[in-house]
Short mmCIF file of C-alpha atoms and ligand atoms in Angstrom, two decimals:
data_model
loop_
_atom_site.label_atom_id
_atom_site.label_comp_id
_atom_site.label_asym_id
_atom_site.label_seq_id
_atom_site.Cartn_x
_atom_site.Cartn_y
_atom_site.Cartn_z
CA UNK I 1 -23.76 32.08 20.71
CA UNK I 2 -26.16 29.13 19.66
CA UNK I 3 -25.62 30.62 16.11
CA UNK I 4 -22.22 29.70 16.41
CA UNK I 5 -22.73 26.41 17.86
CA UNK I 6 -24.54 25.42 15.03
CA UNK I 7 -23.34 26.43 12.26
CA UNK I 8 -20.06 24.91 13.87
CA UNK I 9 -22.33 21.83 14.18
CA UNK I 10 -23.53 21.75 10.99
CA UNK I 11 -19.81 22.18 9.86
CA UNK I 12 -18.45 19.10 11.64
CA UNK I 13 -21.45 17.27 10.62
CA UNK I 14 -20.67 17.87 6.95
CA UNK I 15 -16.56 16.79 7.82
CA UNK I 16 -17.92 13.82 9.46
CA UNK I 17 -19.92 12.68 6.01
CA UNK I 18 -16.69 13.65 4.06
CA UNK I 19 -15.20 11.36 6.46
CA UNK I 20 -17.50 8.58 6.25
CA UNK I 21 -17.09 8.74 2.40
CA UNK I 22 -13.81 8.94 2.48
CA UNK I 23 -13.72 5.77 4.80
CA UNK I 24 -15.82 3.54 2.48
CA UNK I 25 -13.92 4.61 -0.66
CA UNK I 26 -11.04 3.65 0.87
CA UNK I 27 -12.61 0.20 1.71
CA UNK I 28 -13.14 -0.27 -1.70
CA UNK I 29 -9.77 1.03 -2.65
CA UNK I 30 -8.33 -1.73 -0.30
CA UNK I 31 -9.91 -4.26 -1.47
CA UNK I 32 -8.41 -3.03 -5.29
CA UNK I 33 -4.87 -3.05 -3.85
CA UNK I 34 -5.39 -6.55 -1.84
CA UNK I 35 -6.21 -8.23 -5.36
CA UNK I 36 -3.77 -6.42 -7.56
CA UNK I 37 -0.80 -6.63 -5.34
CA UNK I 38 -1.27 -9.98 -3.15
CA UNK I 39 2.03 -10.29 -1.96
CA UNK I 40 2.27 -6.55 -0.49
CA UNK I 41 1.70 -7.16 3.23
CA UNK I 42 -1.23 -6.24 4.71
CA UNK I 43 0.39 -3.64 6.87
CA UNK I 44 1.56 -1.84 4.52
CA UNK I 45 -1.88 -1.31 2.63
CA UNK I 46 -3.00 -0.47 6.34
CA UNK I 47 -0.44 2.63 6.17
CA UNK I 48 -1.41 4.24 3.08
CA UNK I 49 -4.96 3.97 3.97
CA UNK I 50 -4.35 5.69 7.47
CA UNK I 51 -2.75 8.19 5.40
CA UNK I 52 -5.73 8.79 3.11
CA UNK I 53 -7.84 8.82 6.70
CA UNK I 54 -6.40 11.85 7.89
CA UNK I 55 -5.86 13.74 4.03
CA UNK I 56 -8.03 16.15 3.31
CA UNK I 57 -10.66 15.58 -0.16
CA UNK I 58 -8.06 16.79 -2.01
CA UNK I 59 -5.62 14.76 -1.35
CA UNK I 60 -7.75 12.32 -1.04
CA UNK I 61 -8.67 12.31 -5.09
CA UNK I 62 -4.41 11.74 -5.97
CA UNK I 63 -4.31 8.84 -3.35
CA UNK I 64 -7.27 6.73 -5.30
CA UNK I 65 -4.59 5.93 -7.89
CA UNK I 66 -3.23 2.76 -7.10
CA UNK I 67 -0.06 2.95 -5.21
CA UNK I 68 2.80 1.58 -7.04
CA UNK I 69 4.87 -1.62 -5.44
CA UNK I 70 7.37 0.53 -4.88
CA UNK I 71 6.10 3.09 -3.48
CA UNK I 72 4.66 0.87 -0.87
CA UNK I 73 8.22 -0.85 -0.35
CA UNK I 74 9.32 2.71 0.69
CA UNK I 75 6.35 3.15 3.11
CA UNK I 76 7.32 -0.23 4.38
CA UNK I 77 11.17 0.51 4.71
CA UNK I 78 9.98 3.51 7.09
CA UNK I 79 7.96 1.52 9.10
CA UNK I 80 10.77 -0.83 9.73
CA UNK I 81 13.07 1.95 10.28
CA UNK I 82 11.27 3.85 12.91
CA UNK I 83 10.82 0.74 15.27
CA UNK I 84 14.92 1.34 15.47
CA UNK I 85 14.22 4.35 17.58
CA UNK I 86 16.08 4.95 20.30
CA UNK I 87 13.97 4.51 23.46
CA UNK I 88 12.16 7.21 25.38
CA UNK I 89 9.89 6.77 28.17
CA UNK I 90 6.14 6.41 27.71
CA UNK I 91 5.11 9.48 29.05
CA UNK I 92 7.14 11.32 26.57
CA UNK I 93 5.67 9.10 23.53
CA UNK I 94 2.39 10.03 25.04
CA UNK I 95 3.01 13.67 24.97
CA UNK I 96 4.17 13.38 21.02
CA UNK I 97 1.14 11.52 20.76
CA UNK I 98 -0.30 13.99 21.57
CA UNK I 99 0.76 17.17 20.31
CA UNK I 100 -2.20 17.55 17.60
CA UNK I 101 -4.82 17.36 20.40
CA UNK I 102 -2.43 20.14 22.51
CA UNK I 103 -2.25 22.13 19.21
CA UNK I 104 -6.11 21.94 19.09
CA UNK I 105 -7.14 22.20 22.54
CA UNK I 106 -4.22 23.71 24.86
CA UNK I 107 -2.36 25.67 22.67
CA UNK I 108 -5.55 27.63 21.67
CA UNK I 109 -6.76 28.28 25.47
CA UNK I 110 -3.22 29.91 25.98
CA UNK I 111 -3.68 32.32 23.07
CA UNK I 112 -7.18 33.24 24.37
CA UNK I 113 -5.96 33.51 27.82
CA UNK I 114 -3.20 36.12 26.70
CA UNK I 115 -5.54 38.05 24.48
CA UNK I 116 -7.67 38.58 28.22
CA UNK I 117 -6.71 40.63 30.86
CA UNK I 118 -9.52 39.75 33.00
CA UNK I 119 -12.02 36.82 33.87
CA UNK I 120 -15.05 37.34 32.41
CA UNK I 121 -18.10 35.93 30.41
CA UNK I 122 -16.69 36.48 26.86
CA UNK I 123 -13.51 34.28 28.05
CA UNK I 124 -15.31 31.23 29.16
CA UNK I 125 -17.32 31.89 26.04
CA UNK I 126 -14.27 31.25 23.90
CA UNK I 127 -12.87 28.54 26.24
CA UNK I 128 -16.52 26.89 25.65
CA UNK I 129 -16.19 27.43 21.49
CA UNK I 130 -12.47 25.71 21.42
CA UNK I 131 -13.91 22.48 23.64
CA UNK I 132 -16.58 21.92 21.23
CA UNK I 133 -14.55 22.60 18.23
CA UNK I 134 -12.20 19.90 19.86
CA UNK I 135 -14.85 17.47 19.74
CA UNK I 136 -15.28 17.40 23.45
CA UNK I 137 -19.21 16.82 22.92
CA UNK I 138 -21.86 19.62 23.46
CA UNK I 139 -23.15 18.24 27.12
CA UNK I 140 -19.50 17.67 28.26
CA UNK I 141 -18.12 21.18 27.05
CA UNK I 142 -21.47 22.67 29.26
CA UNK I 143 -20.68 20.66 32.28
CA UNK I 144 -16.75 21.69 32.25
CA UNK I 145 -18.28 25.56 31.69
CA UNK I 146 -19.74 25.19 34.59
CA UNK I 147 -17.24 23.56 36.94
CA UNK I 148 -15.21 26.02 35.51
CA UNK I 149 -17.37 28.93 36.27
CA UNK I 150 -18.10 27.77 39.78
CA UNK I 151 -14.28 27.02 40.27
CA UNK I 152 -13.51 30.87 39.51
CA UNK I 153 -16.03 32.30 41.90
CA UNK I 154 -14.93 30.14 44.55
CA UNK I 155 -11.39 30.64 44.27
CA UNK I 156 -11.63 34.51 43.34
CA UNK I 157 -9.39 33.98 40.19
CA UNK I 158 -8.85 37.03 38.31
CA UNK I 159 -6.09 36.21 36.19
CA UNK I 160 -6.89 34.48 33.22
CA UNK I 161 -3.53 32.31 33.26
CA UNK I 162 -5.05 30.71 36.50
CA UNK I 163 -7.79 29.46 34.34
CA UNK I 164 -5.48 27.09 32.35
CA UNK I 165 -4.49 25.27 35.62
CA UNK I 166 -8.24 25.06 36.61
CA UNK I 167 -9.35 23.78 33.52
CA UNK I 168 -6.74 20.70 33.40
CA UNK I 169 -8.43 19.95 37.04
CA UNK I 170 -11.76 19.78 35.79
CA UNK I 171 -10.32 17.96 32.81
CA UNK I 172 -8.43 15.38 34.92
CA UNK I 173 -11.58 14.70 37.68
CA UNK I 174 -13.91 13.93 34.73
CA UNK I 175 -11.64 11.75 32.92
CA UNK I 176 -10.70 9.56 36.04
CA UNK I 177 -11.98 6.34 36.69
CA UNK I 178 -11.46 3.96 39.30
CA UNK I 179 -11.93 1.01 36.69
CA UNK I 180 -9.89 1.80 34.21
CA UNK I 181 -7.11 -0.45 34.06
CA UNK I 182 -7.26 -3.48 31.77
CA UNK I 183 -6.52 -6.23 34.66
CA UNK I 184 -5.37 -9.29 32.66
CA UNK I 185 -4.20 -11.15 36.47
CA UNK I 186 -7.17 -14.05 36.64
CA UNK I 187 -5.92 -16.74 35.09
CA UNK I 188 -7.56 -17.50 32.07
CA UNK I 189 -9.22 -13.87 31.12
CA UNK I 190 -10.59 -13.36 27.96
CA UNK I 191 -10.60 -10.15 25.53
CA UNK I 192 -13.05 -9.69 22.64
CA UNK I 193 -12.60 -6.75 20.77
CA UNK I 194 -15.19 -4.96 19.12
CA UNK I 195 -15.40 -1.71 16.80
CA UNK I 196 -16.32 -1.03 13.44
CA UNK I 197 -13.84 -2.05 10.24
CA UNK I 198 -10.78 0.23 10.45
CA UNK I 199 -10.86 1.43 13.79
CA UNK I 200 -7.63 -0.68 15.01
CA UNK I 201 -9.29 -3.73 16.61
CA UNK I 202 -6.49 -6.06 14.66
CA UNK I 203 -3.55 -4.13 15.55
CA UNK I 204 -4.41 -3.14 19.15
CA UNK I 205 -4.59 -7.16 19.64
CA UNK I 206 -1.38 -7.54 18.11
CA UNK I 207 0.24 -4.79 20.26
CA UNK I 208 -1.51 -6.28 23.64
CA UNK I 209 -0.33 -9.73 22.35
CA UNK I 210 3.51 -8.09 22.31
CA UNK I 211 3.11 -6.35 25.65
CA UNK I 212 1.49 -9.85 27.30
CA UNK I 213 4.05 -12.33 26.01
CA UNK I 214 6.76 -10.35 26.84
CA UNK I 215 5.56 -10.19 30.27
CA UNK I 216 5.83 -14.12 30.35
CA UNK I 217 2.28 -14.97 29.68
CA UNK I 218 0.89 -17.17 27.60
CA UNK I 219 -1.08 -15.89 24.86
CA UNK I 220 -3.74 -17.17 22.27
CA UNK I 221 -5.29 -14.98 19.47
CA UNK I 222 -8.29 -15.89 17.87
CA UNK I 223 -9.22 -14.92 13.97
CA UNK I 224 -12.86 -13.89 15.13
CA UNK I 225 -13.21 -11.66 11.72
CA UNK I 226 -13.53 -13.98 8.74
CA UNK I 227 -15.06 -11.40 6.98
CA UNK I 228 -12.04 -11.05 4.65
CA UNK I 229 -8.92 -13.33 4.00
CA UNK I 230 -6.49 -10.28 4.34
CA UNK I 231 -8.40 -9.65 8.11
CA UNK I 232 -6.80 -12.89 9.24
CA UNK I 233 -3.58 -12.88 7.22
CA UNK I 234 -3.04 -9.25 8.71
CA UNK I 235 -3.69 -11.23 12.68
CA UNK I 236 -0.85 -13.68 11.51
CA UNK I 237 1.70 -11.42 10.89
CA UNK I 238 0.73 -10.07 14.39
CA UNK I 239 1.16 -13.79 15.51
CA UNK I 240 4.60 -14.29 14.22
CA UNK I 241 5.61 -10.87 15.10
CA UNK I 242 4.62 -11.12 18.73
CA UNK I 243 5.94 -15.20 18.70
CA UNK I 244 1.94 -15.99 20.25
CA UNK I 245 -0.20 -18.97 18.72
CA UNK I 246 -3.41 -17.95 16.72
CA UNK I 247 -6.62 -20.04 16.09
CA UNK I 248 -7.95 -19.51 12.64
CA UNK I 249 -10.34 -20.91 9.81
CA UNK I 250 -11.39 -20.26 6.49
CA UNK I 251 -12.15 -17.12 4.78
CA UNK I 252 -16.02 -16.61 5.27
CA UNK I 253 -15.80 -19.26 8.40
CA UNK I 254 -18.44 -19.00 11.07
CA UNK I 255 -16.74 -16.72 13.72
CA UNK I 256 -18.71 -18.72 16.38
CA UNK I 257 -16.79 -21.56 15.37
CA UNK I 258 -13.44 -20.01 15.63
CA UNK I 259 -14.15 -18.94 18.86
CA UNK I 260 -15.28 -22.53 20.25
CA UNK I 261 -12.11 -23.57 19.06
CA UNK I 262 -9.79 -20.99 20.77
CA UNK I 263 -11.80 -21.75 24.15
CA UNK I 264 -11.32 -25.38 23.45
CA UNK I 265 -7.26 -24.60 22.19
CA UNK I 266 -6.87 -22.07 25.53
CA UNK I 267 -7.98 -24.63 28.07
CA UNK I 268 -5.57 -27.82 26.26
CA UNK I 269 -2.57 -25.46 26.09
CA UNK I 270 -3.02 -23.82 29.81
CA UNK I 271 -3.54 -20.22 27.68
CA UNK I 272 -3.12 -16.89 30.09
CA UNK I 273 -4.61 -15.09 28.04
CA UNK I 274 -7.35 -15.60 24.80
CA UNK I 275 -7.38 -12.57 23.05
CA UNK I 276 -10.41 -12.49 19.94
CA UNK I 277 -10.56 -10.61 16.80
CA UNK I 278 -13.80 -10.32 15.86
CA UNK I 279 -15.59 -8.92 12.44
CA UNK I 280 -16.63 -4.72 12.37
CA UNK I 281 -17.99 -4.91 8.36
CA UNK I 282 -20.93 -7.17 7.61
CA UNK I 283 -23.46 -6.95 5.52
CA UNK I 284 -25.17 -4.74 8.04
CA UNK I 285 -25.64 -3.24 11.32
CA UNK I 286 -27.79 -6.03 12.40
CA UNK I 287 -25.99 -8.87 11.12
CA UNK I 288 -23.08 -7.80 12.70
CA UNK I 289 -24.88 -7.22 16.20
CA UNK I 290 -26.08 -10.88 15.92
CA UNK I 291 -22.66 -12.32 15.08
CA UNK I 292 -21.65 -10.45 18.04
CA UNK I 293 -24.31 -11.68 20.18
CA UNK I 294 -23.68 -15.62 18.99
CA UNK I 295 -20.05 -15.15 20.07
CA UNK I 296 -20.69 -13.68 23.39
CA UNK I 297 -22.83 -16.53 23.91
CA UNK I 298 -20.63 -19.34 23.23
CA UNK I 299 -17.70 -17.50 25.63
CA UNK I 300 -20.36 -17.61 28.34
CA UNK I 301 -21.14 -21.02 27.69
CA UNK I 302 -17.64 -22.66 26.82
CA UNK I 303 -15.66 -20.59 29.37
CA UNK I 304 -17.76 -19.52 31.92
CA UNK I 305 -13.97 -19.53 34.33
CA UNK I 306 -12.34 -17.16 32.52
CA UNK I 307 -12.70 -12.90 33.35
CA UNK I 308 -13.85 -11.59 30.62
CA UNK I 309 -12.98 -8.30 29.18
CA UNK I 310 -15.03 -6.82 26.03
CA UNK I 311 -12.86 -3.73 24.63
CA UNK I 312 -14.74 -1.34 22.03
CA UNK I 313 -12.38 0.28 19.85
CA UNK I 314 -13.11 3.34 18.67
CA UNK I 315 -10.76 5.99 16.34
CA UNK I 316 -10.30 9.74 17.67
CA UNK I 317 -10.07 10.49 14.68
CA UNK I 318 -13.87 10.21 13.39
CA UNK I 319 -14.56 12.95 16.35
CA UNK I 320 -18.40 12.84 17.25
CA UNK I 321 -18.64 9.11 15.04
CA UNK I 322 -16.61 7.31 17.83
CA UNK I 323 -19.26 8.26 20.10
CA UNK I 324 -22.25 7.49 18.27
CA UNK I 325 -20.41 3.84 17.95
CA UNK I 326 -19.70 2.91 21.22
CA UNK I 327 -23.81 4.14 22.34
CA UNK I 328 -24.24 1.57 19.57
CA UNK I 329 -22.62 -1.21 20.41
CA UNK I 330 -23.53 -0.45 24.28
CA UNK I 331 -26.63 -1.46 23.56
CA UNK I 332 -25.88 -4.97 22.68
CA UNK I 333 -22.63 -5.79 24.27
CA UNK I 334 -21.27 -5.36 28.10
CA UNK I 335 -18.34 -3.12 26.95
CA UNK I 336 -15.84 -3.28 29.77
CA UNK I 337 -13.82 -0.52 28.25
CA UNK I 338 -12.94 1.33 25.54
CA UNK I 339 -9.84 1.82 23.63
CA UNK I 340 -9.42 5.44 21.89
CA UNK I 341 -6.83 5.03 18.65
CA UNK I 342 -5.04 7.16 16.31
CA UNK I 343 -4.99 10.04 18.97
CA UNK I 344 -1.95 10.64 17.86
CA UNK I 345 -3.95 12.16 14.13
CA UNK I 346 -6.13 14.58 15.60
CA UNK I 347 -6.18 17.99 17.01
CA UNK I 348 -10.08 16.50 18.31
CA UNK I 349 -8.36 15.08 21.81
CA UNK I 350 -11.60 16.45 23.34
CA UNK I 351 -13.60 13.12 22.09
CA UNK I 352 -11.61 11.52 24.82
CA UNK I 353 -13.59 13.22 27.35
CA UNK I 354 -17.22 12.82 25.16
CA UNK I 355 -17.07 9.43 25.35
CA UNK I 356 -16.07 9.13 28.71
CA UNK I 357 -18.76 10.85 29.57
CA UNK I 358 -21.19 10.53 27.40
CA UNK I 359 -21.55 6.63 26.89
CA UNK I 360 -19.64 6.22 30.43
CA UNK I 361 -17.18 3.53 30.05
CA UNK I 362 -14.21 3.88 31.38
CA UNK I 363 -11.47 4.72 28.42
CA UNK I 364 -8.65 1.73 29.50
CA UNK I 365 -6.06 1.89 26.56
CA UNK I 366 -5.24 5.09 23.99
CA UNK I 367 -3.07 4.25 20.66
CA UNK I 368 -1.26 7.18 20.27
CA UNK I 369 0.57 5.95 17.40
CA UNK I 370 1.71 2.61 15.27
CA UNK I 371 4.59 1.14 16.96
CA UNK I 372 3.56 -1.48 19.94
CA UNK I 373 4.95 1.17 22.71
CA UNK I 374 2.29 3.64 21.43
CA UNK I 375 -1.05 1.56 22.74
CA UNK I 376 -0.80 2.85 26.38
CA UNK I 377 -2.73 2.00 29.41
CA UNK I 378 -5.07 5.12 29.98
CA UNK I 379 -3.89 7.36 33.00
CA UNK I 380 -6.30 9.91 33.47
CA UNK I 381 -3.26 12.44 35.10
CA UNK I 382 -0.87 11.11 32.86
CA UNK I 383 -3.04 12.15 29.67
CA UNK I 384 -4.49 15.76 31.16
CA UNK I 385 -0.40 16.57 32.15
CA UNK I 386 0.21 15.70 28.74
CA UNK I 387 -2.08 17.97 27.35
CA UNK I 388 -1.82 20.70 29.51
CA UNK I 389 1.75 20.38 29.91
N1 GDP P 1 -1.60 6.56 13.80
C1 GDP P 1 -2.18 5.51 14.36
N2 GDP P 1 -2.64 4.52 13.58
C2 GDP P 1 -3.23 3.46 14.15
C3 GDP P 1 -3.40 3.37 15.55
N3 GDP P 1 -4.06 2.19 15.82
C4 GDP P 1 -4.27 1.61 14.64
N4 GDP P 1 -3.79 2.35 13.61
C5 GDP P 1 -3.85 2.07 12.18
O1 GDP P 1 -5.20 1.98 11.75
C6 GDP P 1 -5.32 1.12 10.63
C7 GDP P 1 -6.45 0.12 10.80
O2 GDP P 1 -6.15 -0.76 11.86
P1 GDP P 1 -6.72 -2.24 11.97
O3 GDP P 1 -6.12 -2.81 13.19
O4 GDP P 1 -6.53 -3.00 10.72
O5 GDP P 1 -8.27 -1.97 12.17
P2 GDP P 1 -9.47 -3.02 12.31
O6 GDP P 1 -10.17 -3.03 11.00
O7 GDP P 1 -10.34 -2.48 13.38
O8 GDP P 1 -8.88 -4.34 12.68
C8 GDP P 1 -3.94 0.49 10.49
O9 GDP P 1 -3.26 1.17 9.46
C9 GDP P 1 -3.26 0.73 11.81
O10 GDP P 1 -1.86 0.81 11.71
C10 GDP P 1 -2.91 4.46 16.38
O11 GDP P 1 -3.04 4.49 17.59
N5 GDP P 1 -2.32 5.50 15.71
MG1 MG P 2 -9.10 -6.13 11.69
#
């Protein structure tokens, strides 16, 4: 059994490096694209390199090439097209969303369940093996075990197609929080969001932005990451896309600075709601953690009325990673919640639940795709019917 476990481990620990290198050659191959082909928007670029996220090495080697403009005109066309789309309720988008994490998680426990015609230790055994593999996190996938296992003795179950049901329980009650809805209501509130480079910070903004002006509030964004030109273009587009104002300086600015200025712009134009980008690539760990640190400061100083909200972004798709960065950034910010993107590219749902447990902040949003109705306000019953339905 712990043979298993490690070697499994070992082999995720190996995918996450590939990962990791795939992530910073991609940063690199941004950058490349950025200079060659200045007027292709920012978006775009953002596409292909999600793309190249989620393609195996492979893959991986063909996308380096530079894309052609015209290629990238396509990609863009698509974009535009799919935003057409007829409507469907939310719960529906979350359950397409979703259908990687039910192909990795759900739709494996039903094949194990048929293969069993009774309840015993080999079936939680497999159960256990498909959590992990999920990227539910070690300590999580032996605290559901055993829920589980107590669950069946209580309840006599004998049929392993009961154990699906009890399962999405034990799912549901771990993933449930009473503070997990983003409450935007005081008048002013502001969000900083936090993450790593890549992880979605820019475009969940942009999407909350949408979903806040269109309920009649007034909205601010602030270019916090002036790590890169093309970080605060990208916010514009947002800007103009979502009809909100946005606060920004120079390339290479002091983010501290932008942020004064947004408090200073929020309280002359009566703002609802200051929403602030801030930098996840700096020179390193530690500069970034101070940069952080300044522009907490100056929020607590400059606006000590407004609720403040600190969202860590984090991508489901980096598995074990996206927990290892929000116990990071724990440790030097007051996360108020976490926001869990790109569910919608990985069979690895399970890292929902690691995180919530593990670094125990409630989850409050989940991008389950790139259109503005895919960042959805985390429902703990919502998400486990999804996946178990
Ligand atoms: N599929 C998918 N892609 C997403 C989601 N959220 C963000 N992205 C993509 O992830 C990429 C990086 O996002 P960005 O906002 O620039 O990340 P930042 O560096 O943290 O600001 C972009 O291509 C986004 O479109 C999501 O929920 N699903
Ligand atoms: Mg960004």
């Amino acid at each position: 059994m712990f043979k298993k476990f490690f070697k499994k481990n070992q082999k995720e620990e190996i995918q996450e490096e590939v990962k990791e290198v795939a992530v910073s050659e991609e940063a690199v191959q941004e950058e490349i694209v950025l200079e060659e082909n200045e007027e292709v928007k920012e978006e775009t670029v953002e596409t292909i390199e999600e793309v190249s996220l989620d393609t195996s090495i492979e893959e991986e080697v063909q996308l380096e090439e530079k894309p052609q403009v015209d290629e990238v005109v396509e990609k863009e066309e698509i974009i535009e097209d799919k935003t057409e789309e007829p409507k469907i309720s939310l719960f529906e988008r979350l359950k397409q969303g979703l259908s990687k994490a039910k192909q990795g998680i759900t739709d494996r426990v039903d094949q194990v369940l048929k293969s069993y015609t009774k309840v015993d230790d080999d079936l939680l055994e497999e159960i256990e093996e498909i959590l992990i593999t999920a990227d539910v996190g070690v300590d999580t996938t032996m605290n559901i075990i055993e829920k589980l296992t107590d669950a069946i003795k209580t309840k006599k179950i004998t049929n392993p197609q009961d154990v699906k049901g009890e399962l999405r329980l034990i799912i549901e009650e771990i993933l449930t929080n009473e503070n997990s809805t983003l409450d935007v209501s005081h008048k002013p509130t502001i969000i900083l969001m936090v993450g790593v480079n890549g992880v979605g910070k820019t475009t969940t903004i942009g999407k909350l932005a949408s979903r806040y002006k269109k309920e009649g509030k007034k909205v601010l964004i602030a270019a916090g990451d002036t790590f890169r030109a093309a970080a605060i273009d990208q916010l514009e587009v947002w800007a103009k896309r979502s009809d909100v104002d946005i606060i920004k300086h120079q390339e290479g600015a002091d983010p501290g600075a932008v942020i004064f200025d947004s408090i200073k712009a929020a309280k002359a134009r009566d703002i609802d709601l200051l929403i602030c980008d801030t930098a996840g690539r700096l020179h390193n760990k530690a500069n970034l953690m101070n940069e952080l640190s300044k522009v907490f400061k100056i929020v607590d100083r400059e606006y000590p009325e407004a609720k403040k909200e600190v969202l860590l972004v984090v991508d489901a798709t980096t598995g074990q990673n996206a927990v290892s960065q929000a116990k990071s950034f724990k440790q030097v910010c007051d996360i108020t919640g976490l926001v869990l993107t790109k569910l919608d590219g990985t069979a690895k749902g399970g890292v929902v639940l690691a995180v919530k447990s593990e670094v125990d902040v409630p989850v409050k949003l989940i991008g389950v795709g790139e259109k503005i109705e895919d960042l959805q306000d985390f429902d703990a019953k919502a998400f486990s019917e999804a996946l178990f339905g």
